[in-house]
XYZ file of C-alpha atoms in Angstrom:
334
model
C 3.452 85.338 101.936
C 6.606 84.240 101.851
C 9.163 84.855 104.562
C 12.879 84.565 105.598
C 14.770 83.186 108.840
C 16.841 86.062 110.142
C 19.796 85.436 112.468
C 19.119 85.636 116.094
C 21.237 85.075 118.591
C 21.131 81.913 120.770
C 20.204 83.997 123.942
C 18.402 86.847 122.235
C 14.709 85.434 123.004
C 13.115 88.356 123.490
C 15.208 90.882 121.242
C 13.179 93.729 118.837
C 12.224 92.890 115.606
C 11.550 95.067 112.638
C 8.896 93.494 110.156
C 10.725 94.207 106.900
C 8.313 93.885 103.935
C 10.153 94.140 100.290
C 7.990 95.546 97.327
C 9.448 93.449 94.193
C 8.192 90.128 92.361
C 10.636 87.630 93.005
C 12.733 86.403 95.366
C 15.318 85.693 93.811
C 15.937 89.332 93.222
C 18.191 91.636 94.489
C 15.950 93.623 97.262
C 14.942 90.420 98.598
C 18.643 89.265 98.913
C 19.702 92.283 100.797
C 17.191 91.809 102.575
C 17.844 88.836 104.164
C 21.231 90.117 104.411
C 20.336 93.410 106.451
C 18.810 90.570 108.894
C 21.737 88.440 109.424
C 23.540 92.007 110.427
C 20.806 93.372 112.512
C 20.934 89.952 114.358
C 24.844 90.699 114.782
C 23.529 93.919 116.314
C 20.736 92.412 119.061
C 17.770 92.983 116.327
C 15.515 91.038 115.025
C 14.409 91.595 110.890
C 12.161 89.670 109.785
C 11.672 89.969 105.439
C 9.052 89.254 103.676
C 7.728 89.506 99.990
C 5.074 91.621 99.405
C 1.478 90.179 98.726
C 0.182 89.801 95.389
C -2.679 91.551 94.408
C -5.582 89.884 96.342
C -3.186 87.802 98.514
C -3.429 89.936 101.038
C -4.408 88.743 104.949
C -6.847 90.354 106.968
C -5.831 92.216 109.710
C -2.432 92.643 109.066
C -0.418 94.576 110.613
C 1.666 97.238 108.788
C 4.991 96.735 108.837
C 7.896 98.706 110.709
C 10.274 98.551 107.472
C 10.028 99.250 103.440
C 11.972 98.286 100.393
C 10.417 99.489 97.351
C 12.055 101.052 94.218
C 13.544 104.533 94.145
C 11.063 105.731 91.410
C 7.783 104.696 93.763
C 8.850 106.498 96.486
C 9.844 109.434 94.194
C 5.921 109.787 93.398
C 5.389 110.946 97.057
C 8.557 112.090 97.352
C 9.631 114.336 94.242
C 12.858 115.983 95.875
C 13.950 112.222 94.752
C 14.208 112.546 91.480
C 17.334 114.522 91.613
C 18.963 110.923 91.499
C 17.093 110.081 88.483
C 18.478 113.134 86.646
C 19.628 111.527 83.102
C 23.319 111.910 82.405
C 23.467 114.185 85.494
C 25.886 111.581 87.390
C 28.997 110.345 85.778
C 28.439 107.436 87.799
C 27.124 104.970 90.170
C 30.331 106.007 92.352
C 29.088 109.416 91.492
C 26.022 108.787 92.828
C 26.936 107.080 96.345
C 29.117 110.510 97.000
C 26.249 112.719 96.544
C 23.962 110.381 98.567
C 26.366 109.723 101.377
C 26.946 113.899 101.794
C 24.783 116.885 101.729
C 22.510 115.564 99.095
C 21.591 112.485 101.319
C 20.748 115.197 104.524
C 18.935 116.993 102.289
C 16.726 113.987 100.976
C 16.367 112.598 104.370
C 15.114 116.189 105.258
C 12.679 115.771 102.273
C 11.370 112.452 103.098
C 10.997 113.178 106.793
C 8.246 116.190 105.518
C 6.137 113.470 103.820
C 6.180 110.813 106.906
C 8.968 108.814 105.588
C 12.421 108.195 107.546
C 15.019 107.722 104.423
C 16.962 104.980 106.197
C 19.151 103.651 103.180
C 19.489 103.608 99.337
C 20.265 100.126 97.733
C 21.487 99.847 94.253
C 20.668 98.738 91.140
C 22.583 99.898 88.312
C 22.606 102.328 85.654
C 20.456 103.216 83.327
C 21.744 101.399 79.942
C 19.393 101.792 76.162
C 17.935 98.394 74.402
C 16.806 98.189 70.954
C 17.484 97.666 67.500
C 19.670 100.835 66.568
C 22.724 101.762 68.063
C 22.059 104.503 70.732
C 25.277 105.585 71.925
C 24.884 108.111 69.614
C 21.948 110.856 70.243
C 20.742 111.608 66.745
C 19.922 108.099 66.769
C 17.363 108.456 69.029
C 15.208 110.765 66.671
C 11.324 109.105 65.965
C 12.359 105.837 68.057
C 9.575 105.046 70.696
C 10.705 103.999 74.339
C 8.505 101.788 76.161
C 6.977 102.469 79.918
C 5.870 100.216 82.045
C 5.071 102.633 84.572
C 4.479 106.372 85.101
C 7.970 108.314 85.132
C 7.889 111.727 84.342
C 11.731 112.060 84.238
C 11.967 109.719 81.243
C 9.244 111.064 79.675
C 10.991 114.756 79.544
C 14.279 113.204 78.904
C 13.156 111.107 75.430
C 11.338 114.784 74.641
C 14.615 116.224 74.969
C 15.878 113.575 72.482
C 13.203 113.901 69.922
C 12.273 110.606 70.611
C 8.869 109.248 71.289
C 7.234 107.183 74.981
C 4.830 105.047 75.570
C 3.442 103.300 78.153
C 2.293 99.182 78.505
C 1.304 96.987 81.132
C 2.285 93.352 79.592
C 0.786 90.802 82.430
C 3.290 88.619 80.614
C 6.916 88.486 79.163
C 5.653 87.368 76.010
C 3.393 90.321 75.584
C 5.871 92.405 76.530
C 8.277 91.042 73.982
C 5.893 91.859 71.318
C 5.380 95.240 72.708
C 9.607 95.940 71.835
C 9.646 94.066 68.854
C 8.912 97.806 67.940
C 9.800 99.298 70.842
C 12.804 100.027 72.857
C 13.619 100.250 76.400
C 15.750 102.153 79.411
C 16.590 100.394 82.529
C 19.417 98.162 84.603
C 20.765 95.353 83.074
C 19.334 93.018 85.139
C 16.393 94.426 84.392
C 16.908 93.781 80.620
C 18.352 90.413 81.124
C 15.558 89.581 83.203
C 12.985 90.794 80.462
C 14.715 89.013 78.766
C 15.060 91.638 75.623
C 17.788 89.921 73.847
C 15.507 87.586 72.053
C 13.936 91.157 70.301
C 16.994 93.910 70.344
C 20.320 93.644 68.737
C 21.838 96.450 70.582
C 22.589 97.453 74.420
C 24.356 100.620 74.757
C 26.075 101.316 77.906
C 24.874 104.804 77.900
C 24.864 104.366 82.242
C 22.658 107.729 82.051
C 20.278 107.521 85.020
C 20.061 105.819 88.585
C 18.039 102.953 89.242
C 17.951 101.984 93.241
C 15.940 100.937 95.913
C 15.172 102.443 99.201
C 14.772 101.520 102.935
C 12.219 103.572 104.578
C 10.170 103.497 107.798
C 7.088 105.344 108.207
C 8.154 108.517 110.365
C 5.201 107.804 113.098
C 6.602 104.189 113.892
C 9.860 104.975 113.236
C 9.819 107.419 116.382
C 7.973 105.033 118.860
C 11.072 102.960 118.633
C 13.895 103.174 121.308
C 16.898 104.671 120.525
C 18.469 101.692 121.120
C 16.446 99.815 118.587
C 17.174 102.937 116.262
C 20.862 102.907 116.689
C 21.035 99.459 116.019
C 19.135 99.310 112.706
C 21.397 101.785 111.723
C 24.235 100.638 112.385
C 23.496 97.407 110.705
C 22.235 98.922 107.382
C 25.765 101.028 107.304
C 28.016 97.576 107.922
C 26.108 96.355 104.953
C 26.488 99.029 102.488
C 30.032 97.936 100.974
C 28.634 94.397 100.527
C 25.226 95.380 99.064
C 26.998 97.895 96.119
C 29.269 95.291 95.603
C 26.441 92.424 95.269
C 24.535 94.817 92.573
C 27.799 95.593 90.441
C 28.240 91.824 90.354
C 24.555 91.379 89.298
C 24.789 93.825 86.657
C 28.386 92.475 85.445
C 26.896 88.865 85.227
C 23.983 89.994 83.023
C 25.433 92.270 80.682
C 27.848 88.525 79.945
C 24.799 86.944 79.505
C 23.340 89.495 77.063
C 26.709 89.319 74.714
C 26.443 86.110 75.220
C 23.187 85.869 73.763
C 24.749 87.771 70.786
C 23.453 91.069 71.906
C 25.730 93.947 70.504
C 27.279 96.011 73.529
C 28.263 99.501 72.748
C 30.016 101.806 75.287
C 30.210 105.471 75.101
C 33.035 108.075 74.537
C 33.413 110.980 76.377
C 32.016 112.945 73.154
C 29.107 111.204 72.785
C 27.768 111.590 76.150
C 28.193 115.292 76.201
C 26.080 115.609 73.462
C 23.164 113.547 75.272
C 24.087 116.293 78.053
C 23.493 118.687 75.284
C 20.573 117.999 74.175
C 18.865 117.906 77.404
C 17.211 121.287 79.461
C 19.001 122.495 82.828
C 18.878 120.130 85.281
C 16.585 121.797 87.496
C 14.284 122.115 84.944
C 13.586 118.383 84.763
C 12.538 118.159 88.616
C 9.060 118.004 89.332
C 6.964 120.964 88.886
C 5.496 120.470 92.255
C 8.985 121.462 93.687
C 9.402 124.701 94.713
C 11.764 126.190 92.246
C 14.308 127.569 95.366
C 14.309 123.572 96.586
C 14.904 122.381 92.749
C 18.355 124.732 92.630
C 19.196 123.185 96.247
C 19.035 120.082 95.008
C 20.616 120.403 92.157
C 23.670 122.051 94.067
C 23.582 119.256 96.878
C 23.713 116.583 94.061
C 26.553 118.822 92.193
C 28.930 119.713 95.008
C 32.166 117.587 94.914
C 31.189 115.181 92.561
C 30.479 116.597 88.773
C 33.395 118.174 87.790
C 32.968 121.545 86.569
C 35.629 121.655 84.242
C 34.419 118.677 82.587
C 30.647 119.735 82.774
C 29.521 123.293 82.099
C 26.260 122.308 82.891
C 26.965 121.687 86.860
C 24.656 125.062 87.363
C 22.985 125.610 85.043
C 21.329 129.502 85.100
C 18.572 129.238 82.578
C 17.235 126.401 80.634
C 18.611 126.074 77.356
C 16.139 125.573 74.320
C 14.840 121.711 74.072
C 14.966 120.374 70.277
C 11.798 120.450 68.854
C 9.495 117.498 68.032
């Protein structure tokens, strides 16, 4: 297991510490270096974080204890948490800007709220990106989409009723290797972050990255509610605090990340395409209402509350007729 050295203060011997444990594969990316970031501020604050990569599968030690903190992808926690996947809503949010103003208003309380119900404290969302398409036809333009496949690598309901909604075609893999994962889009095509692409390394199979930006990809901070509340307030506070002082740097560390690979994909002599304004609104067109994509085990009252949580002040509705929508709108057929 690996593990970083948070900052502690010269005289802080016997200050709190949080164990930290980050879900992801590597250290090198991002979770794991905001991460060790969050640590350095807690350590500002009196508090003691202490990261560490996750085990791999049969790495684990016995009698370990469970940890205090969480990082693990957006889309995991979503699976015990559904209210969640109101930030996954494809070309729902203009934005990743769009996105932190829903999150850091009424659509963040009412998250929290959500999370608290299934033993989870929501502490903090860390992006990604966006949500851009890979393959070998140009998909800034929806029609394109028709009979193309888009592969999985791991259950997601949302992008399985959004490529429906397109006409277009899912399926999942589990590649234990890049290589077989390469063959797998040799045919295939793929949704996800940019580093994600880079990192898959996709430009040695697709021609084309369109910046479509249609869906959130994050990471989230939680504590489990039980251990969360044997904490002190002070301890509380403090954690806090430190994960706000470090939200500025952390959005700013992922739009650098994503800026640096989508170089290194043109650079590669991947084709980057970027969406006008007409070409997104008929993705948006395509597509059912909004609340109609939310999981079915959400009651439908808590599906229109999210939907207006995520809507208020930030999706304009001059510019989007589908802010509310009433009634879901007929989905192409297959």
């Amino acid at each position: 297991m690996a593990a970083a050295g948070a900052f502690v203060p010269a005289a802080a011997v016997d200050v709190s510490a949080f164990r930290l444990k980050v879900i992801a594969h590597e250290s090198d990316q991002l979770p794991w270096a905001a991460a060790n970031h969050l640590a350095e501020a807690a350590g500002e604050n009196g508090l003691r974080v202490e990261p560490e990569l996750a085990d791999r599968p049969g790495e684990q030690s016995p009698g370990t204890a469970a940890p205090g903190l969480l990082v693990m992808p957006l889309r995991s926690l979503a699976t015990q948490v559904p209210a969640l996947e109101v930030l996954e809503l494809p070309f729902f949010f203009s934005g990743i800007n769009a996105v932190h103003q829903a999150f850091d208003n009424d659509l963040g309380k009412l998250l929290r709220e959500q999370a608290r119900q299934r033993g989870w404290e929501l502490l903090a969302l860390w992006d990604e990106g966006m949500h851009v398409l890979s393959g070998n036809r140009r998909y800034d333009r929806a029609i394109n989409l028709t009979g193309m496949e888009f592969i999985l690598l791991r259950p997601d309901p949302i992008a399985e009723k959004q490529f429906k909604a397109f006409d277009a075609w899912t399926r999942s893999a589990q590649p234990k290797t890049r290589e077989q994962l390469l063959r797998e889009c040799k045919i295939g095509s793929r949704s996800a972050s940019l580093q994600q692409l880079w990192y898959e390394r996709l430009d040695r199979v697709h021609l084309d990255v369109s910046l479509t930006e249609h869906r959130y990809q994050g990471w989230v901070v939680i504590a489990p509610v039980t251990a969360w509340n044997k904490r002190s307030e002070t301890d509380r506070a403090a954690l806090v605090k430190a994960l706000s002082a470090m939200t500025p740097w952390q959005r700013a560390d992922a739009q650098r990340r994503e800026d640096e690979a989508l170089q290194k994909l043109e650079d590669s002599g991947m084709q980057v395409r970027k969406l006008t304004v007409e070409q997104r609104a008929e993705f948006q067109k395509r597509l059912p209402a909004w609340d109609a994509l939310l999981s079915d085990s959400l009651a439908p009252s808590l599906r229109q509350r999210l939907v207006a949580a995520a809507t208020a002040g930030v999706i304009s509705r001059a510019s989007d007729k589908k802010a509310l929508p009433k009634s879901k709108p007929e989905t192409p057929g297959r």
